Amino acid sequence: MTPVKVMMKVAANLTFMFTEAGGLLARYKAARKAGFLAVECAFPYSVPAEDVASALREAGLKQVLINSDPGNLEAGELGFAAVPGQEERFKESLERSIAYAKALGCHKLHIMSGKRSHDHDEATHLATFESNLRYAINRLVAEGIVGLIEPINPVSTPGYFLNNYPTAVTLIKKIDSPNLRLQLDVFHMQMISGNIANNIQELMPLTGHIQVAQAPHRHEPSCPGELDYVYVFSRLKEAGYDDYVGAEYKPSTTSENSLDWIDRCSLQL
Protein backbone atom coordinates (compact mmCIF):
# COMPACT_ATOMS: atom_id res chain seq x y z
CA MET A 1 0.00 0.00 0.00
CA THR A 2 1.32 3.45 -0.93
CA PRO A 3 1.81 5.63 2.18
CA VAL A 4 -0.54 8.56 2.53
CA LYS A 5 1.40 11.82 2.06
CA VAL A 6 0.01 14.49 4.34
CA MET A 7 1.92 17.61 5.38
CA MET A 8 0.59 19.10 8.57
CA LYS A 9 1.40 22.68 9.53
CA VAL A 10 2.22 23.85 13.05
CA ALA A 11 0.58 26.84 14.74
CA ALA A 12 2.29 28.37 17.77
CA ASN A 13 0.06 28.64 20.82
CA LEU A 14 0.71 32.15 22.12
CA THR A 15 -0.70 31.43 25.56
CA PHE A 16 2.12 28.95 26.18
CA MET A 17 4.85 30.00 23.74
CA PHE A 18 6.89 33.18 23.31
CA THR A 19 6.01 34.42 26.78
CA GLU A 20 9.61 35.65 26.98
CA ALA A 21 8.68 38.31 24.42
CA GLY A 22 6.19 39.92 26.82
CA GLY A 23 2.40 40.24 26.58
CA LEU A 24 0.12 38.74 23.98
CA LEU A 25 0.65 41.43 21.33
CA ALA A 26 4.43 41.09 21.45
CA ARG A 27 4.16 37.33 21.04
CA TYR A 28 2.68 37.67 17.54
CA LYS A 29 5.81 39.40 16.31
CA ALA A 30 8.05 36.90 18.10
CA ALA A 31 6.23 33.94 16.55
CA ARG A 32 6.63 35.40 13.07
CA LYS A 33 10.31 36.09 13.70
CA ALA A 34 10.74 32.42 14.64
CA GLY A 35 9.24 31.39 11.29
CA PHE A 36 5.64 30.63 12.17
CA LEU A 37 2.89 31.50 9.70
CA ALA A 38 -0.02 30.57 11.94
CA VAL A 39 -0.92 30.93 15.61
CA GLU A 40 -3.58 30.05 18.14
CA CYS A 41 -4.21 31.33 21.64
CA ALA A 42 -6.50 30.52 24.52
CA PHE A 43 -7.75 33.81 25.86
CA PRO A 44 -7.18 37.05 23.92
CA TYR A 45 -9.96 38.79 25.83
CA SER A 46 -7.79 40.94 28.12
CA VAL A 47 -6.72 42.93 25.04
CA PRO A 48 -9.16 44.83 22.79
CA ALA A 49 -10.05 42.79 19.70
CA GLU A 50 -8.91 45.54 17.33
CA ASP A 51 -5.46 45.61 18.97
CA VAL A 52 -5.09 41.85 18.66
CA ALA A 53 -6.24 41.99 15.03
CA SER A 54 -3.72 44.74 14.32
CA ALA A 55 -0.85 42.71 15.83
CA LEU A 56 -1.96 39.71 13.79
CA ARG A 57 -1.99 41.70 10.54
CA GLU A 58 1.32 43.42 11.21
CA ALA A 59 2.98 40.08 11.85
CA GLY A 60 1.46 38.56 8.72
CA LEU A 61 0.08 35.59 10.62
CA LYS A 62 -3.07 33.48 10.40
CA GLN A 63 -5.16 32.95 13.54
CA VAL A 64 -6.44 29.38 13.42
CA LEU A 65 -8.03 28.98 16.88
CA ILE A 66 -9.17 30.82 19.99
CA ASN A 67 -10.94 29.55 23.09
CA SER A 68 -14.31 30.90 24.10
CA ASP A 69 -14.47 33.72 26.62
CA PRO A 70 -13.88 31.90 29.95
CA GLY A 71 -15.32 34.50 32.30
CA ASN A 72 -13.27 35.40 35.35
CA LEU A 73 -10.08 33.34 35.23
CA GLU A 74 -8.86 34.73 38.55
CA ALA A 75 -12.03 33.38 40.16
CA GLY A 76 -11.41 29.97 38.58
CA GLU A 77 -14.02 30.20 35.83
CA LEU A 78 -13.32 28.26 32.63
CA GLY A 79 -16.42 28.87 30.57
CA PHE A 80 -20.10 28.21 31.16
CA ALA A 81 -21.35 25.76 28.53
CA ALA A 82 -22.01 22.93 31.01
CA VAL A 83 -22.78 25.01 34.09
CA PRO A 84 -26.46 24.88 35.09
CA GLY A 85 -27.97 28.29 35.80
CA GLN A 86 -25.34 30.15 33.75
CA GLU A 87 -27.11 29.97 30.40
CA GLU A 88 -27.35 33.74 29.94
CA ARG A 89 -23.68 34.20 30.82
CA PHE A 90 -22.88 31.50 28.29
CA LYS A 91 -24.78 33.33 25.55
CA GLU A 92 -23.09 36.62 26.43
CA SER A 93 -19.65 35.00 26.42
CA LEU A 94 -20.41 33.28 23.12
CA GLU A 95 -21.23 36.60 21.45
CA ARG A 96 -18.00 38.10 22.75
CA SER A 97 -16.08 35.07 21.49
CA ILE A 98 -17.67 35.32 18.05
CA ALA A 99 -16.79 39.02 17.88
CA TYR A 100 -13.13 38.25 18.58
CA ALA A 101 -13.09 35.34 16.13
CA LYS A 102 -14.51 37.52 13.38
CA ALA A 103 -12.07 40.35 14.11
CA LEU A 104 -9.20 37.86 13.81
CA GLY A 105 -10.53 36.00 10.78
CA CYS A 106 -10.52 32.87 12.94
CA HIS A 107 -12.79 29.97 11.97
CA LYS A 108 -12.30 27.61 14.94
CA LEU A 109 -13.65 28.29 18.43
CA HIS A 110 -13.01 26.00 21.38
CA ILE A 111 -16.21 26.10 23.44
CA MET A 112 -15.19 25.58 27.07
CA SER A 113 -17.50 23.49 29.25
CA GLY A 114 -16.62 25.14 32.54
CA LYS A 115 -16.25 23.44 35.91
CA ARG A 116 -18.62 21.15 37.73
CA SER A 117 -20.99 22.66 40.27
CA HIS A 118 -21.48 20.79 43.54
CA ASP A 119 -25.12 21.92 43.45
CA HIS A 120 -25.99 19.84 40.38
CA ASP A 121 -25.67 16.23 39.31
CA GLU A 122 -23.99 14.78 36.21
CA ALA A 123 -27.22 14.51 34.21
CA THR A 124 -28.06 18.18 34.77
CA HIS A 125 -24.59 19.28 33.71
CA LEU A 126 -24.77 17.13 30.61
CA ALA A 127 -28.23 18.37 29.62
CA THR A 128 -27.08 21.97 30.07
CA PHE A 129 -24.00 21.32 27.96
CA GLU A 130 -26.02 19.79 25.13
CA SER A 131 -28.57 22.60 25.15
CA ASN A 132 -25.91 25.30 25.11
CA LEU A 133 -23.95 23.55 22.39
CA ARG A 134 -27.06 23.35 20.20
CA TYR A 135 -27.61 27.08 20.72
CA ALA A 136 -23.96 27.82 19.96
CA ILE A 137 -23.83 25.73 16.81
CA ASN A 138 -26.81 27.58 15.35
CA ARG A 139 -24.91 30.85 15.89
CA LEU A 140 -21.61 29.48 14.60
CA VAL A 141 -23.13 28.09 11.41
CA ALA A 142 -24.37 31.59 10.59
CA GLU A 143 -20.87 33.01 11.16
CA GLY A 144 -18.91 30.32 9.33
CA ILE A 145 -17.14 29.16 12.50
CA VAL A 146 -16.55 25.58 13.65
CA GLY A 147 -17.13 24.91 17.35
CA LEU A 148 -14.76 22.53 19.10
CA ILE A 149 -15.07 20.70 22.40
CA GLU A 150 -11.98 19.35 24.15
CA PRO A 151 -11.65 16.83 26.97
CA ILE A 152 -9.17 18.24 29.51
CA ASN A 153 -7.44 15.95 31.95
CA PRO A 154 -8.29 16.23 35.67
CA VAL A 155 -4.63 16.34 36.75
CA SER A 156 -3.96 19.59 34.90
CA THR A 157 -7.41 21.11 35.48
CA PRO A 158 -9.26 19.58 38.42
CA GLY A 159 -13.02 19.98 38.33
CA TYR A 160 -13.35 20.67 34.60
CA PHE A 161 -16.60 19.09 33.42
CA LEU A 162 -15.54 17.68 30.04
CA ASN A 163 -12.75 15.38 31.20
CA ASN A 164 -13.32 12.26 29.07
CA TYR A 165 -13.73 11.26 25.44
CA PRO A 166 -16.94 9.18 25.58
CA THR A 167 -18.93 12.24 26.70
CA ALA A 168 -17.47 14.39 23.94
CA VAL A 169 -18.08 11.73 21.29
CA THR A 170 -21.66 11.18 22.43
CA LEU A 171 -22.44 14.91 22.23
CA ILE A 172 -20.82 15.36 18.81
CA LYS A 173 -22.68 12.38 17.36
CA LYS A 174 -25.98 13.37 18.97
CA ILE A 175 -25.89 16.98 17.79
CA ASP A 176 -24.63 15.77 14.40
CA SER A 177 -23.40 19.02 12.88
CA PRO A 178 -20.28 19.64 10.76
CA ASN A 179 -19.85 22.78 12.88
CA LEU A 180 -19.24 20.77 16.05
CA ARG A 181 -16.00 18.79 16.11
CA LEU A 182 -13.54 17.31 18.57
CA GLN A 183 -10.42 19.16 19.66
CA LEU A 184 -7.96 16.32 20.17
CA ASP A 185 -5.05 17.32 22.38
CA VAL A 186 -2.63 14.39 22.43
CA PHE A 187 -1.21 15.51 25.78
CA HIS A 188 -4.65 15.44 27.40
CA MET A 189 -5.46 12.13 25.74
CA GLN A 190 -2.34 10.52 27.17
CA MET A 191 -3.14 11.87 30.63
CA ILE A 192 -6.80 10.77 30.44
CA SER A 193 -6.69 7.40 28.76
CA GLY A 194 -3.52 6.64 26.81
CA ASN A 195 -4.07 4.12 23.97
CA ILE A 196 -3.05 6.90 21.59
CA ALA A 197 -2.78 5.02 18.30
CA ASN A 198 -6.16 3.30 18.54
CA ASN A 199 -7.86 6.46 19.81
CA ILE A 200 -6.50 8.53 16.93
CA GLN A 201 -7.88 6.02 14.46
CA GLU A 202 -11.27 5.90 16.17
CA LEU A 203 -11.67 9.63 16.80
CA MET A 204 -10.22 11.10 13.61
CA PRO A 205 -13.57 11.18 11.75
CA LEU A 206 -14.89 13.51 14.47
CA THR A 207 -11.73 15.61 14.88
CA GLY A 208 -11.45 19.24 13.83
CA HIS A 209 -8.20 20.29 15.50
CA ILE A 210 -5.08 18.70 16.99
CA GLN A 211 -2.82 20.00 19.76
CA VAL A 212 0.39 18.50 21.12
CA ALA A 213 2.73 18.52 24.11
CA GLN A 214 4.85 15.91 25.83
CA ALA A 215 3.38 14.11 28.84
CA PRO A 216 3.41 14.39 31.77
CA HIS A 217 5.23 17.74 32.04
CA ARG A 218 3.66 19.48 29.01
CA HIS A 219 6.97 20.55 27.43
CA GLU A 220 7.77 20.38 23.70
CA PRO A 221 7.16 17.01 21.97
CA SER A 222 10.90 16.34 21.57
CA CYS A 223 11.51 16.33 25.33
CA PRO A 224 11.89 12.97 27.08
CA GLY A 225 8.51 11.75 28.22
CA GLU A 226 5.75 9.23 27.72
CA LEU A 227 5.07 9.89 24.03
CA ASP A 228 7.05 9.08 20.88
CA TYR A 229 5.86 11.91 18.68
CA VAL A 230 7.54 10.69 15.51
CA TYR A 231 5.27 7.66 15.81
CA VAL A 232 2.24 9.74 16.93
CA PHE A 233 2.51 11.99 13.89
CA SER A 234 2.90 8.99 11.62
CA ARG A 235 -0.42 7.73 12.94
CA LEU A 236 -2.06 11.14 12.51
CA LYS A 237 -0.86 11.21 8.90
CA GLU A 238 -2.08 7.68 8.25
CA ALA A 239 -5.48 8.69 9.68
CA GLY A 240 -5.62 11.51 7.12
CA TYR A 241 -5.25 14.60 9.31
CA ASP A 242 -3.97 17.48 7.19
CA ASP A 243 -4.96 20.61 9.12
CA TYR A 244 -3.07 22.72 11.65
CA VAL A 245 -1.44 21.28 14.76
CA GLY A 246 -1.41 23.58 17.76
CA ALA A 247 1.89 23.67 19.65
CA GLU A 248 0.28 24.06 23.07
CA TYR A 249 3.27 23.39 25.28
CA LYS A 250 5.50 25.07 27.86
CA PRO A 251 8.99 25.31 26.30
CA SER A 252 11.60 23.64 28.48
CA THR A 253 14.09 26.42 27.64
CA THR A 254 13.13 29.17 25.20
CA SER A 255 10.44 29.04 22.55
CA GLU A 256 12.89 29.39 19.64
CA ASN A 257 15.06 26.60 21.04
CA SER A 258 12.09 24.24 21.40
CA LEU A 259 11.27 23.78 17.72
CA ASP A 260 13.51 20.89 16.65
CA TRP A 261 10.59 18.45 16.86
CA ILE A 262 8.92 20.09 13.86
CA ASP A 263 11.60 18.90 11.41
CA ARG A 264 12.05 15.62 13.27
CA CYS A 265 8.35 14.85 12.82
CA SER A 266 8.33 15.97 9.14
CA LEU A 267 6.02 18.93 9.73
CA GLN A 268 6.15 22.48 8.43
CA LEU A 269 5.38 25.97 9.69
mmCIF file with all atom_site columns, N, CA, C and O in Angstrom, residues 100-123:
data_model
loop_
_atom_site.group_PDB
_atom_site.id
_atom_site.type_symbol
_atom_site.label_atom_id
_atom_site.label_alt_id
_atom_site.label_comp_id
_atom_site.label_asym_id
_atom_site.label_entity_id
_atom_site.label_seq_id
_atom_site.pdbx_PDB_ins_code
_atom_site.Cartn_x
_atom_site.Cartn_y
_atom_site.Cartn_z
_atom_site.occupancy
_atom_site.B_iso_or_equiv
_atom_site.pdbx_formal_charge
_atom_site.auth_seq_id
_atom_site.auth_comp_id
_atom_site.auth_asym_id
_atom_site.auth_atom_id
_atom_site.pdbx_PDB_model_num
ATOM 1  N N  . TYR A 1 100 ? -14.596 38.363 18.685 1.00 0.00 ? 100 TYR A N  1
ATOM 2  C CA . TYR A 1 100 ? -13.129 38.249 18.584 1.00 0.00 ? 100 TYR A CA 1
ATOM 3  C C  . TYR A 1 100 ? -12.736 37.365 17.403 1.00 0.00 ? 100 TYR A C  1
ATOM 4  O O  . TYR A 1 100 ? -11.808 37.694 16.653 1.00 0.00 ? 100 TYR A O  1
ATOM 5  N N  . ALA A 1 101 ? -13.415 36.244 17.237 1.00 0.00 ? 101 ALA A N  1
ATOM 6  C CA . ALA A 1 101 ? -13.088 35.343 16.134 1.00 0.00 ? 101 ALA A CA 1
ATOM 7  C C  . ALA A 1 101 ? -13.235 36.051 14.789 1.00 0.00 ? 101 ALA A C  1
ATOM 8  O O  . ALA A 1 101 ? -12.369 35.929 13.908 1.00 0.00 ? 101 ALA A O  1
ATOM 9  N N  . LYS A 1 102 ? -14.301 36.804 14.633 1.00 0.00 ? 102 LYS A N  1
ATOM 10 C CA . LYS A 1 102 ? -14.513 37.522 13.376 1.00 0.00 ? 102 LYS A CA 1
ATOM 11 C C  . LYS A 1 102 ? -13.454 38.599 13.168 1.00 0.00 ? 102 LYS A C  1
ATOM 12 O O  . LYS A 1 102 ? -12.952 38.783 12.061 1.00 0.00 ? 102 LYS A O  1
ATOM 13 N N  . ALA A 1 103 ? -13.092 39.306 14.230 1.00 0.00 ? 103 ALA A N  1
ATOM 14 C CA . ALA A 1 103 ? -12.065 40.347 14.108 1.00 0.00 ? 103 ALA A CA 1
ATOM 15 C C  . ALA A 1 103 ? -10.722 39.758 13.695 1.00 0.00 ? 103 ALA A C  1
ATOM 16 O O  . ALA A 1 103 ? -9.934  40.409 12.992 1.00 0.00 ? 103 ALA A O  1
ATOM 17 N N  . LEU A 1 104 ? -10.472 38.514 14.101 1.00 0.00 ? 104 LEU A N  1
ATOM 18 C CA . LEU A 1 104 ? -9.196  37.862 13.810 1.00 0.00 ? 104 LEU A CA 1
ATOM 19 C C  . LEU A 1 104 ? -9.255  36.967 12.574 1.00 0.00 ? 104 LEU A C  1
ATOM 20 O O  . LEU A 1 104 ? -8.247  36.339 12.227 1.00 0.00 ? 104 LEU A O  1
ATOM 21 N N  . GLY A 1 105 ? -10.392 36.887 11.926 1.00 0.00 ? 105 GLY A N  1
ATOM 22 C CA . GLY A 1 105 ? -10.530 36.002 10.777 1.00 0.00 ? 105 GLY A CA 1
ATOM 23 C C  . GLY A 1 105 ? -10.334 34.542 11.156 1.00 0.00 ? 105 GLY A C  1
ATOM 24 O O  . GLY A 1 105 ? -9.835  33.737 10.371 1.00 0.00 ? 105 GLY A O  1
ATOM 25 N N  . CYS A 1 106 ? -10.752 34.198 12.377 1.00 0.00 ? 106 CYS A N  1
ATOM 26 C CA . CYS A 1 106 ? -10.522 32.867 12.941 1.00 0.00 ? 106 CYS A CA 1
ATOM 27 C C  . CYS A 1 106 ? -11.785 32.021 12.777 1.00 0.00 ? 106 CYS A C  1
ATOM 28 O O  . CYS A 1 106 ? -12.877 32.455 13.146 1.00 0.00 ? 106 CYS A O  1
ATOM 29 N N  . HIS A 1 107 ? -11.629 30.807 12.285 1.00 0.00 ? 107 HIS A N  1
ATOM 30 C CA . HIS A 1 107 ? -12.785 29.970 11.971 1.00 0.00 ? 107 HIS A CA 1
ATOM 31 C C  . HIS A 1 107 ? -12.920 28.744 12.862 1.00 0.00 ? 107 HIS A C  1
ATOM 32 O O  . HIS A 1 107 ? -13.715 27.843 12.565 1.00 0.00 ? 107 HIS A O  1
ATOM 33 N N  . LYS A 1 108 ? -12.146 28.693 13.960 1.00 0.00 ? 108 LYS A N  1
ATOM 34 C CA . LYS A 1 108 ? -12.295 27.613 14.937 1.00 0.00 ? 108 LYS A CA 1
ATOM 35 C C  . LYS A 1 108 ? -12.407 28.228 16.325 1.00 0.00 ? 108 LYS A C  1
ATOM 36 O O  . LYS A 1 108 ? -11.589 29.077 16.701 1.00 0.00 ? 108 LYS A O  1
ATOM 37 N N  . LEU A 1 109 ? -13.413 27.778 17.082 1.00 0.00 ? 109 LEU A N  1
ATOM 38 C CA . LEU A 1 109 ? -13.648 28.290 18.429 1.00 0.00 ? 109 LEU A CA 1
ATOM 39 C C  . LEU A 1 109 ? -13.813 27.117 19.394 1.00 0.00 ? 109 LEU A C  1
ATOM 40 O O  . LEU A 1 109 ? -14.743 26.324 19.263 1.00 0.00 ? 109 LEU A O  1
ATOM 41 N N  . HIS A 1 110 ? -12.903 27.025 20.348 1.00 0.00 ? 110 HIS A N  1
ATOM 42 C CA . HIS A 1 110 ? -13.014 25.997 21.385 1.00 0.00 ? 110 HIS A CA 1
ATOM 43 C C  . HIS A 1 110 ? -14.028 26.460 22.426 1.00 0.00 ? 110 HIS A C  1
ATOM 44 O O  . HIS A 1 110 ? -13.793 27.425 23.149 1.00 0.00 ? 110 HIS A O  1
ATOM 45 N N  . ILE A 1 111 ? -15.137 25.763 22.503 1.00 0.00 ? 111 ILE A N  1
ATOM 46 C CA . ILE A 1 111 ? -16.206 26.104 23.444 1.00 0.00 ? 111 ILE A CA 1
ATOM 47 C C  . ILE A 1 111 ? -15.924 25.395 24.767 1.00 0.00 ? 111 ILE A C  1
ATOM 48 O O  . ILE A 1 111 ? -16.009 24.170 24.860 1.00 0.00 ? 111 ILE A O  1
ATOM 49 N N  . MET A 1 112 ? -15.603 26.160 25.798 1.00 0.00 ? 112 MET A N  1
ATOM 50 C CA . MET A 1 112 ? -15.194 25.575 27.069 1.00 0.00 ? 112 MET A CA 1
ATOM 51 C C  . MET A 1 112 ? -16.412 25.194 27.918 1.00 0.00 ? 112 MET A C  1
ATOM 52 O O  . MET A 1 112 ? -17.365 25.962 28.041 1.00 0.00 ? 112 MET A O  1
ATOM 53 N N  . SER A 1 113 ? -16.347 24.010 28.494 1.00 0.00 ? 113 SER A N  1
ATOM 54 C CA . SER A 1 113 ? -17.497 23.495 29.247 1.00 0.00 ? 113 SER A CA 1
ATOM 55 C C  . SER A 1 113 ? -17.676 24.189 30.588 1.00 0.00 ? 113 SER A C  1
ATOM 56 O O  . SER A 1 113 ? -18.791 24.316 31.086 1.00 0.00 ? 113 SER A O  1
ATOM 57 N N  . GLY A 1 114 ? -16.564 24.626 31.181 1.00 0.00 ? 114 GLY A N  1
ATOM 58 C CA . GLY A 1 114 ? -16.621 25.137 32.542 1.00 0.00 ? 114 GLY A CA 1
ATOM 59 C C  . GLY A 1 114 ? -16.459 24.024 33.562 1.00 0.00 ? 114 GLY A C  1
ATOM 60 O O  . GLY A 1 114 ? -16.327 22.838 33.217 1.00 0.00 ? 114 GLY A O  1
ATOM 61 N N  . LYS A 1 115 ? -16.471 24.396 34.823 1.00 0.00 ? 115 LYS A N  1
ATOM 62 C CA . LYS A 1 115 ? -16.251 23.442 35.910 1.00 0.00 ? 115 LYS A CA 1
ATOM 63 C C  . LYS A 1 115 ? -17.567 22.901 36.464 1.00 0.00 ? 115 LYS A C  1
ATOM 64 O O  . LYS A 1 115 ? -18.618 23.520 36.327 1.00 0.00 ? 115 LYS A O  1
ATOM 65 N N  . ARG A 1 116 ? -17.457 21.771 37.089 1.00 0.00 ? 116 ARG A N  1
ATOM 66 C CA . ARG A 1 116 ? -18.619 21.154 37.733 1.00 0.00 ? 116 ARG A CA 1
ATOM 67 C C  . ARG A 1 116 ? -19.096 22.000 38.912 1.00 0.00 ? 116 ARG A C  1
ATOM 68 O O  . ARG A 1 116 ? -18.297 22.617 39.611 1.00 0.00 ? 116 ARG A O  1
ATOM 69 N N  . SER A 1 117 ? -20.394 22.008 39.115 1.00 0.00 ? 117 SER A N  1
ATOM 70 C CA . SER A 1 117 ? -20.986 22.659 40.270 1.00 0.00 ? 117 SER A CA 1
ATOM 71 C C  . SER A 1 117 ? -21.438 21.593 41.261 1.00 0.00 ? 117 SER A C  1
ATOM 72 O O  . SER A 1 117 ? -22.096 20.618 40.878 1.00 0.00 ? 117 SER A O  1
ATOM 73 N N  . HIS A 1 118 ? -21.085 21.762 42.522 1.00 0.00 ? 118 HIS A N  1
ATOM 74 C CA . HIS A 1 118 ? -21.483 20.786 43.538 1.00 0.00 ? 118 HIS A CA 1
ATOM 75 C C  . HIS A 1 118 ? -22.993 20.798 43.783 1.00 0.00 ? 118 HIS A C  1
ATOM 76 O O  . HIS A 1 118 ? -23.529 19.889 44.424 1.00 0.00 ? 118 HIS A O  1
ATOM 77 N N  . ASP A 1 119 ? -23.674 21.810 43.249 1.00 0.00 ? 119 ASP A N  1
ATOM 78 C CA . ASP A 1 119 ? -25.118 21.922 43.452 1.00 0.00 ? 119 ASP A CA 1
ATOM 79 C C  . ASP A 1 119 ? -25.938 21.130 42.441 1.00 0.00 ? 119 ASP A C  1
ATOM 80 O O  . ASP A 1 119 ? -27.162 21.077 42.550 1.00 0.00 ? 119 ASP A O  1
ATOM 81 N N  . HIS A 1 120 ? -25.259 20.525 41.446 1.00 0.00 ? 120 HIS A N  1
ATOM 82 C CA . HIS A 1 120 ? -25.993 19.844 40.375 1.00 0.00 ? 120 HIS A CA 1
ATOM 83 C C  . HIS A 1 120 ? -25.358 18.494 40.071 1.00 0.00 ? 120 HIS A C  1
ATOM 84 O O  . HIS A 1 120 ? -24.141 18.323 40.215 1.00 0.00 ? 120 HIS A O  1
ATOM 85 N N  . ASP A 1 121 ? -26.182 17.562 39.605 1.00 0.00 ? 121 ASP A N  1
ATOM 86 C CA . ASP A 1 121 ? -25.673 16.227 39.306 1.00 0.00 ? 121 ASP A CA 1
ATOM 87 C C  . ASP A 1 121 ? -25.163 16.146 37.868 1.00 0.00 ? 121 ASP A C  1
ATOM 88 O O  . ASP A 1 121 ? -25.282 17.100 37.083 1.00 0.00 ? 121 ASP A O  1
ATOM 89 N N  . GLU A 1 122 ? -24.598 14.997 37.522 1.00 0.00 ? 122 GLU A N  1
ATOM 90 C CA . GLU A 1 122 ? -23.993 14.780 36.214 1.00 0.00 ? 122 GLU A CA 1
ATOM 91 C C  . GLU A 1 122 ? -25.009 14.979 35.087 1.00 0.00 ? 122 GLU A C  1
ATOM 92 O O  . GLU A 1 122 ? -24.720 15.626 34.071 1.00 0.00 ? 122 GLU A O  1
ATOM 93 N N  . ALA A 1 123 ? -26.212 14.428 35.262 1.00 0.00 ? 123 ALA A N  1
ATOM 94 C CA . ALA A 1 123 ? -27.216 14.510 34.210 1.00 0.00 ? 123 ALA A CA 1
ATOM 95 C C  . ALA A 1 123 ? -27.615 15.953 33.923 1.00 0.00 ? 123 ALA A C  1
ATOM 96 O O  . ALA A 1 123 ? -27.834 16.326 32.760 1.00 0.00 ? 123 ALA A O  1
#
